[in-house]
PDB file of C-alpha atoms in Angstrom:
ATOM      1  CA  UNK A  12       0.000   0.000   0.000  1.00 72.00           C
ATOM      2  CA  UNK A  13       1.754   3.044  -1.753  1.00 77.00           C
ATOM      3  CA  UNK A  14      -0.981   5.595  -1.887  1.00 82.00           C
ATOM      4  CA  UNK A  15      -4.367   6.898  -2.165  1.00 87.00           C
ATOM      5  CA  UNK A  16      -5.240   5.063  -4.983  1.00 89.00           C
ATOM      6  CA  UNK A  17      -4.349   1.702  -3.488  1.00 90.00           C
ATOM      7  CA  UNK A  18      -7.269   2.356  -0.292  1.00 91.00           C
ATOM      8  CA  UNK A  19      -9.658   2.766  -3.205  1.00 93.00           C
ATOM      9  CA  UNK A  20      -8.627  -0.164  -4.903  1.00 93.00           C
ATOM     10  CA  UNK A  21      -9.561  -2.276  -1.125  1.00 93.00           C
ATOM     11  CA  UNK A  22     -12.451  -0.383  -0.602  1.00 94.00           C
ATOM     12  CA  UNK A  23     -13.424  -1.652  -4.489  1.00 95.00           C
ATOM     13  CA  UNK A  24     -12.794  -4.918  -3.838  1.00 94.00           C
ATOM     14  CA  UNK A  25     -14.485  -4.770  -0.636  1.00 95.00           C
ATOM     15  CA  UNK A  26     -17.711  -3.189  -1.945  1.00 95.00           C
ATOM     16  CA  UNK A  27     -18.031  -5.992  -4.948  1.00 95.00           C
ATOM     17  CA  UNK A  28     -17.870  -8.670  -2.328  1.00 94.00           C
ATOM     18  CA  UNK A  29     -20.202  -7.083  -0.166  1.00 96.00           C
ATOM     19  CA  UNK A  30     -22.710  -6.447  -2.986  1.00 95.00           C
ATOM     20  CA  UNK A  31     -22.021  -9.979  -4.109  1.00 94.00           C
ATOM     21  CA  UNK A  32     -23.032 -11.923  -0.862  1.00 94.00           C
ATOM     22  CA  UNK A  33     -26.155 -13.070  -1.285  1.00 93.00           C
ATOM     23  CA  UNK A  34     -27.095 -12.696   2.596  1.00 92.00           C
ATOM     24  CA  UNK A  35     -26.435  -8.510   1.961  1.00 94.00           C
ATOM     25  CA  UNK A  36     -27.732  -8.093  -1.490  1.00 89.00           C
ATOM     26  CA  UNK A  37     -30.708  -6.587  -0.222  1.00 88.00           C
ATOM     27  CA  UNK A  38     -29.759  -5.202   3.182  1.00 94.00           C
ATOM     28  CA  UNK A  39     -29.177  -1.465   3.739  1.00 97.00           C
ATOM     29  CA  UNK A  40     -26.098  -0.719   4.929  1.00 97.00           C
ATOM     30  CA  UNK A  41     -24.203   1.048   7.500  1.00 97.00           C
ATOM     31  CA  UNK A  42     -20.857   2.308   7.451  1.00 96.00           C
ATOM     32  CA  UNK A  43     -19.422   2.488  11.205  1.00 94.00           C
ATOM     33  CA  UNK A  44     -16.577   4.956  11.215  1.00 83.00           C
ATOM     34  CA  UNK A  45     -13.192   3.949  12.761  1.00 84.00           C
ATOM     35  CA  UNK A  46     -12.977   3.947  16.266  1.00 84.00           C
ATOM     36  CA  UNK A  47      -9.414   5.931  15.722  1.00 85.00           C
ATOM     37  CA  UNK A  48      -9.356   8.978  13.026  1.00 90.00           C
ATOM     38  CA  UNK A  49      -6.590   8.308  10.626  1.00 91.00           C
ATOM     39  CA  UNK A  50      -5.460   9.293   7.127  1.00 92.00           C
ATOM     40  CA  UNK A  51      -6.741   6.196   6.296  1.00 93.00           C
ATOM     41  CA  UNK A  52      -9.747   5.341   8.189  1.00 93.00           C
ATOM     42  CA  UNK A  53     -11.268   9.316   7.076  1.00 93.00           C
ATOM     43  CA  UNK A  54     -10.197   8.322   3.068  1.00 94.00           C
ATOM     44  CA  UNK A  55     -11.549   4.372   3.305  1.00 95.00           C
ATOM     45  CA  UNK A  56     -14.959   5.581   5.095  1.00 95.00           C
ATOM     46  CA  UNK A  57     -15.435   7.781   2.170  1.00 95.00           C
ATOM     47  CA  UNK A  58     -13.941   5.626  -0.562  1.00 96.00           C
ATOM     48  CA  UNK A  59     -16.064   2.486   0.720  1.00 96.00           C
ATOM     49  CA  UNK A  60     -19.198   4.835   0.905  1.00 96.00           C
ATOM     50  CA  UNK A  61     -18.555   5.854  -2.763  1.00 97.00           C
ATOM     51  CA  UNK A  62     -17.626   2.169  -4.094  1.00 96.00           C
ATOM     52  CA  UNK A  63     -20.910   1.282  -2.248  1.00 97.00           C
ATOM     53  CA  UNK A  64     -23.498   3.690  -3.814  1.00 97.00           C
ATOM     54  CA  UNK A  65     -21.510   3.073  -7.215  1.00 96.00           C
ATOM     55  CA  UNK A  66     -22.382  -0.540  -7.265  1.00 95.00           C
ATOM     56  CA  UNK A  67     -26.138   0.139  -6.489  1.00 94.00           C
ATOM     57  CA  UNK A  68     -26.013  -0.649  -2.737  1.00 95.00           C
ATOM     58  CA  UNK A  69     -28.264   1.190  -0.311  1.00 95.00           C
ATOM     59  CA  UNK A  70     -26.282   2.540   2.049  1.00 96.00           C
ATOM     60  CA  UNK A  71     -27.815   4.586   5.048  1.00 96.00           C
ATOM     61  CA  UNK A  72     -26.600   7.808   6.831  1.00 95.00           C
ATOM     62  CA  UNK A  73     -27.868   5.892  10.166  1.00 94.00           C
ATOM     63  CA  UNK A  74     -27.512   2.289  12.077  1.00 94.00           C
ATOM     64  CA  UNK A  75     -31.240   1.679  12.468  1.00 93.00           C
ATOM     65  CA  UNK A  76     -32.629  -1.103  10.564  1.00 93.00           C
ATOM     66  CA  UNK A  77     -29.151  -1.802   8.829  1.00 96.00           C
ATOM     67  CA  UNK A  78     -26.472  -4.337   8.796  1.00 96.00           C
ATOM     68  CA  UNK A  79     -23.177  -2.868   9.963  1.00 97.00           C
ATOM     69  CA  UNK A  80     -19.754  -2.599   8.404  1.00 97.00           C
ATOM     70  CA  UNK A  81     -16.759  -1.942  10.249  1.00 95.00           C
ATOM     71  CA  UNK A  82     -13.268  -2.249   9.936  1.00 94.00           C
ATOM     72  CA  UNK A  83     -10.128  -3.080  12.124  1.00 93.00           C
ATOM     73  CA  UNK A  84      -7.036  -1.853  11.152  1.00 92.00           C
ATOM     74  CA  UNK A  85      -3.379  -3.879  12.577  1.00 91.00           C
ATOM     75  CA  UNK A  86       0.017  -2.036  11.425  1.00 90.00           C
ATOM     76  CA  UNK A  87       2.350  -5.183  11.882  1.00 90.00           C
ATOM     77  CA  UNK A  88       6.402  -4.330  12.800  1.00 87.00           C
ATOM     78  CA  UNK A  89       8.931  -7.363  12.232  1.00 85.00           C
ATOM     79  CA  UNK A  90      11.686  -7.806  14.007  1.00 81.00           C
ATOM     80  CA  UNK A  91      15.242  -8.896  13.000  1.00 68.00           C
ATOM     81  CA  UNK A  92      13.442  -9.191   8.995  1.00 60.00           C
ATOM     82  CA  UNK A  93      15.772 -11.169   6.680  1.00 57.00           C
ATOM     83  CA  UNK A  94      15.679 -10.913   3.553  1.00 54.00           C
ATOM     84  CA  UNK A  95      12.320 -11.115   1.226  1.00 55.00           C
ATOM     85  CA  UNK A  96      13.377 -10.473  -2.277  1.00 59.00           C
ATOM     86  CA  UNK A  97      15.565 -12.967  -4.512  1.00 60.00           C
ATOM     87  CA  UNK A  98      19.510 -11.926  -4.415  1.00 62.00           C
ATOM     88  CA  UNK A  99      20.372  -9.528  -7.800  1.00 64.00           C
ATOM     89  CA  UNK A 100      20.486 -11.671 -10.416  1.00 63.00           C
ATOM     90  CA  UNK A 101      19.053 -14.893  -8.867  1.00 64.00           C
ATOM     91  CA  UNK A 102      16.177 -15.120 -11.966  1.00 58.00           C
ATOM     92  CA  UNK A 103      19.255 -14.545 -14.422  1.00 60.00           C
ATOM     93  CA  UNK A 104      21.065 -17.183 -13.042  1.00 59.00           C
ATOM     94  CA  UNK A 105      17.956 -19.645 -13.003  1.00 58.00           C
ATOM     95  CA  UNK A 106      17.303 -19.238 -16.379  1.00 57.00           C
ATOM     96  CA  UNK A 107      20.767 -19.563 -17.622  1.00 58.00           C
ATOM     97  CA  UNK A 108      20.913 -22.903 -15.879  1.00 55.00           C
ATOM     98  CA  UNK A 109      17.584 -24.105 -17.285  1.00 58.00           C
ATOM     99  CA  UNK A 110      18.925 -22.733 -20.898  1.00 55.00           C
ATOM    100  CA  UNK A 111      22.380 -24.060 -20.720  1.00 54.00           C
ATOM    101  CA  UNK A 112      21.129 -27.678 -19.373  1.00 53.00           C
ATOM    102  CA  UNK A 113      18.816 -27.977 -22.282  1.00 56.00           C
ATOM    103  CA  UNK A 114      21.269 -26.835 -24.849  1.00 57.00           C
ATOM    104  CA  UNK A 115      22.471 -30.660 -25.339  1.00 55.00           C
ATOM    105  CA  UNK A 116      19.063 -31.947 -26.253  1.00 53.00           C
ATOM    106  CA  UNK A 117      18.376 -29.500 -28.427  1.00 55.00           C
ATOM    107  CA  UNK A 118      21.403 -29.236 -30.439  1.00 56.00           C
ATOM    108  CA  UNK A 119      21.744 -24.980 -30.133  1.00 52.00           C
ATOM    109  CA  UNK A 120      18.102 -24.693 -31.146  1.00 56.00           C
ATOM    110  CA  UNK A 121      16.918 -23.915 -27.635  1.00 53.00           C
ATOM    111  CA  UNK A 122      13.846 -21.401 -27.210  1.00 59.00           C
ATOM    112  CA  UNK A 123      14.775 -21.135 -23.362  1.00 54.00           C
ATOM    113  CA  UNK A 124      17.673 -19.197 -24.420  1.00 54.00           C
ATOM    114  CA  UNK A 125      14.738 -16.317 -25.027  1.00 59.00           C
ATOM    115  CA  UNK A 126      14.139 -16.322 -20.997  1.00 59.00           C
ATOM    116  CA  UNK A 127      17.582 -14.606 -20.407  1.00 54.00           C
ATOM    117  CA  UNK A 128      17.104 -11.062 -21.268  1.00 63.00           C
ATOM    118  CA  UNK A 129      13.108 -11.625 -19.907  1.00 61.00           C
ATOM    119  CA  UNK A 130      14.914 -12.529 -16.780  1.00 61.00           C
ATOM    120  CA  UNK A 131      17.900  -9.949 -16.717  1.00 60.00           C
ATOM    121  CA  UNK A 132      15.305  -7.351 -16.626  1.00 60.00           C
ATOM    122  CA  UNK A 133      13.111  -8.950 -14.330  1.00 62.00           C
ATOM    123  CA  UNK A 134      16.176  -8.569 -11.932  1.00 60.00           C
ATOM    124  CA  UNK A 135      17.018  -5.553 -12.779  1.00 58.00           C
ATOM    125  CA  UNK A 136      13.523  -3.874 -12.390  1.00 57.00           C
ATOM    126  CA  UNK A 137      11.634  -6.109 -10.204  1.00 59.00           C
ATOM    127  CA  UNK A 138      12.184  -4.401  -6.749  1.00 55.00           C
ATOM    128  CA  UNK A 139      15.904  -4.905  -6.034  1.00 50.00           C
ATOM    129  CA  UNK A 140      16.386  -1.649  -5.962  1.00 48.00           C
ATOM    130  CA  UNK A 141      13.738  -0.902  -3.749  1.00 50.00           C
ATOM    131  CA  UNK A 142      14.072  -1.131   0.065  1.00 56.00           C
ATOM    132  CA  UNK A 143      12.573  -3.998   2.007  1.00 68.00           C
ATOM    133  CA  UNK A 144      10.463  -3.516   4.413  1.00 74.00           C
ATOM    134  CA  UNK A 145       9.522  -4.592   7.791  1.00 83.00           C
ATOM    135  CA  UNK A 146       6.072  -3.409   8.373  1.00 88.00           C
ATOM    136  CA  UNK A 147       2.677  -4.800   7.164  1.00 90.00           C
ATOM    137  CA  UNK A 148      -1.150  -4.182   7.768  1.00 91.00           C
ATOM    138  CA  UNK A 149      -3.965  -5.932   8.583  1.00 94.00           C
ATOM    139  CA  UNK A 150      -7.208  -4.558   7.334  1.00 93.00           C
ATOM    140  CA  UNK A 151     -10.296  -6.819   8.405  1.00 94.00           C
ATOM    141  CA  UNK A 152     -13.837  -5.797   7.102  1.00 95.00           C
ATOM    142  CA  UNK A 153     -16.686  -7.151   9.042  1.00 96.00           C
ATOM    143  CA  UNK A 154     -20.330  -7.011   8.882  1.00 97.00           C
ATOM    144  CA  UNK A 155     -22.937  -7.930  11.491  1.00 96.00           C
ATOM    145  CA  UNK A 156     -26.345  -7.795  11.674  1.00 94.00           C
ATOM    146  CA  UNK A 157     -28.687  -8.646  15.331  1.00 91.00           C
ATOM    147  CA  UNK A 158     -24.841  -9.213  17.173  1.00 92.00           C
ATOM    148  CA  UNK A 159     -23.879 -11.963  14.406  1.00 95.00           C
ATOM    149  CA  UNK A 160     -21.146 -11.088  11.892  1.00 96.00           C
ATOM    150  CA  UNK A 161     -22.334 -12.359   8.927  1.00 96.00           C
ATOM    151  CA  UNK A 162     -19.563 -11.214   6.715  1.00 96.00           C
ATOM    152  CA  UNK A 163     -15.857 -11.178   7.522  1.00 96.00           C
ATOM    153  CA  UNK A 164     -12.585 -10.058   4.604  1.00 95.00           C
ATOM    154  CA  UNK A 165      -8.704  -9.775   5.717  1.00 94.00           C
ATOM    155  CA  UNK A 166      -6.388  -8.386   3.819  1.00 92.00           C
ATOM    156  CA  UNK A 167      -2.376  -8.258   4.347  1.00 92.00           C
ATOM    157  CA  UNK A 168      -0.350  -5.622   2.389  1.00 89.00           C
ATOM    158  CA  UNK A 169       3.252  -4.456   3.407  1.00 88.00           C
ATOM    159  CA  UNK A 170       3.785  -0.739   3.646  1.00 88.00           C
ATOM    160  CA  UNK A 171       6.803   1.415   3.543  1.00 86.00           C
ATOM    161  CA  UNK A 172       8.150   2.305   7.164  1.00 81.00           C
ATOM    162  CA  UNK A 173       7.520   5.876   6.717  1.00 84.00           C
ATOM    163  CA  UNK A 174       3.992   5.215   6.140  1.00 87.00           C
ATOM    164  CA  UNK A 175       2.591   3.568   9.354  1.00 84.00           C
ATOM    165  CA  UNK A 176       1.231   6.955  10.433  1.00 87.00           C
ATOM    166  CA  UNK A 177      -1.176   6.647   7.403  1.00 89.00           C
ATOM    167  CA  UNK A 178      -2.586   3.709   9.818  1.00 89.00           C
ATOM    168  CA  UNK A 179      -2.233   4.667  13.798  1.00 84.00           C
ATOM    169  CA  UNK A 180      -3.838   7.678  15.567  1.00 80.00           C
ATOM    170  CA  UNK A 181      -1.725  10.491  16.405  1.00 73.00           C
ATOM    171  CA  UNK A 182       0.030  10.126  19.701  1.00 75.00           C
ATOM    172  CA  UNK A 183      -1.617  12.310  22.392  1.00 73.00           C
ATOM    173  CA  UNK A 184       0.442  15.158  23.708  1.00 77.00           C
ATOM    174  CA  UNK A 185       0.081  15.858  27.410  1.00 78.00           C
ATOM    175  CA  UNK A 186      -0.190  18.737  28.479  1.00 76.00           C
ATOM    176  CA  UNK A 187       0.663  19.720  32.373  1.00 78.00           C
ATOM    177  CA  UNK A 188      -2.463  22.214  33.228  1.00 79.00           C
ATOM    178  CA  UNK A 189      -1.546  24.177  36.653  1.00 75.00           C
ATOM    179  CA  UNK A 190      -3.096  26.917  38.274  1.00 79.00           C
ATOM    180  CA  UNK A 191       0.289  28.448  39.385  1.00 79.00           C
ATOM    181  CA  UNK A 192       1.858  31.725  37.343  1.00 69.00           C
TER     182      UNK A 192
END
């Protein structure tokens, strides 16, 4: 989860499962705000409202008489995180050996040898050169209607470091009231 986009992109998915379940087809629904306000709880609340109406669900402005969605949200920290991505030029290396090995049987006619640029570049641009990262979220989507949740949806994406804010509330800042000058 890089941006924006990708909270509309879960609250699209979400919304065509929900409209899909044949137990909430018909139900109005109700979107329960986050318990915590969050860049992402205030843009998903309005993104899943929008997805929602968009694919002809009736979603109400109130609880009564509706089944309720809400949504937990679990920022996930790793500790002592190995590595997650293939060394550089690990896919190179695999398809050489699968080219090279097959070379024999195929008397220097061998289509494998095709794979190695596919896989140079596959090294080369497919997120070695990006930072790994120890963080992840949980986003669960639940629905219950009469104290039964009738509809439950995790999803795990891993998010840069710098954006786990996008996720927790703000820490509180104390302040030290006194009625001394």
């Amino acid at each position: 989860m890089q941006a924006a986009h990708h909270w509309d992109v879960l609250a699209q998915h979400q919304a065509e499962l929900l409209t899909q379940n044949d137990l909430l087809k018909s139900q109005p629904l109700y979107i329960k705000g986050a318990d915590q306000v969050t860049p992402f709880s205030t843009a998903f609340d309005s993104l899943l409202t929008s997805q929602l109406v968009e694919k002809g669900a009736y979603v109400k402005t109130s609880a009564a008489q509706a089944a309720q969605i809400s949504y937990k949200v679990q920022v996930v920290k790793h500790d002592d995180r190995g590595a997650i991505r293939p060394p550089k030029g690990a896919l190179t290396a695999l398809a050489t050996g699968i080219a090279v090995a097959t070379i024999p049987f195929n008397h220097w006619g061998e289509p494998a040898l095709a794979l190695l640029p596919a896989a140079g570049a596959a090294d080369l641009f497919g997120g070695n050169l990006t930072s790994e990262t120890d963080q992840e979220v949980v986003i669960t989507t639940q629905v219950t209607m009469a104290d039964q949740v009738v509809y439950s949806n995790s999803s795990i994406y891993y998010i840069n470091p710098g954006d786990n804010g996008h996720y927790k509330p703000a820490p509180v800042k104390n302040v030290n009231v006194s009625n001394e000058w």
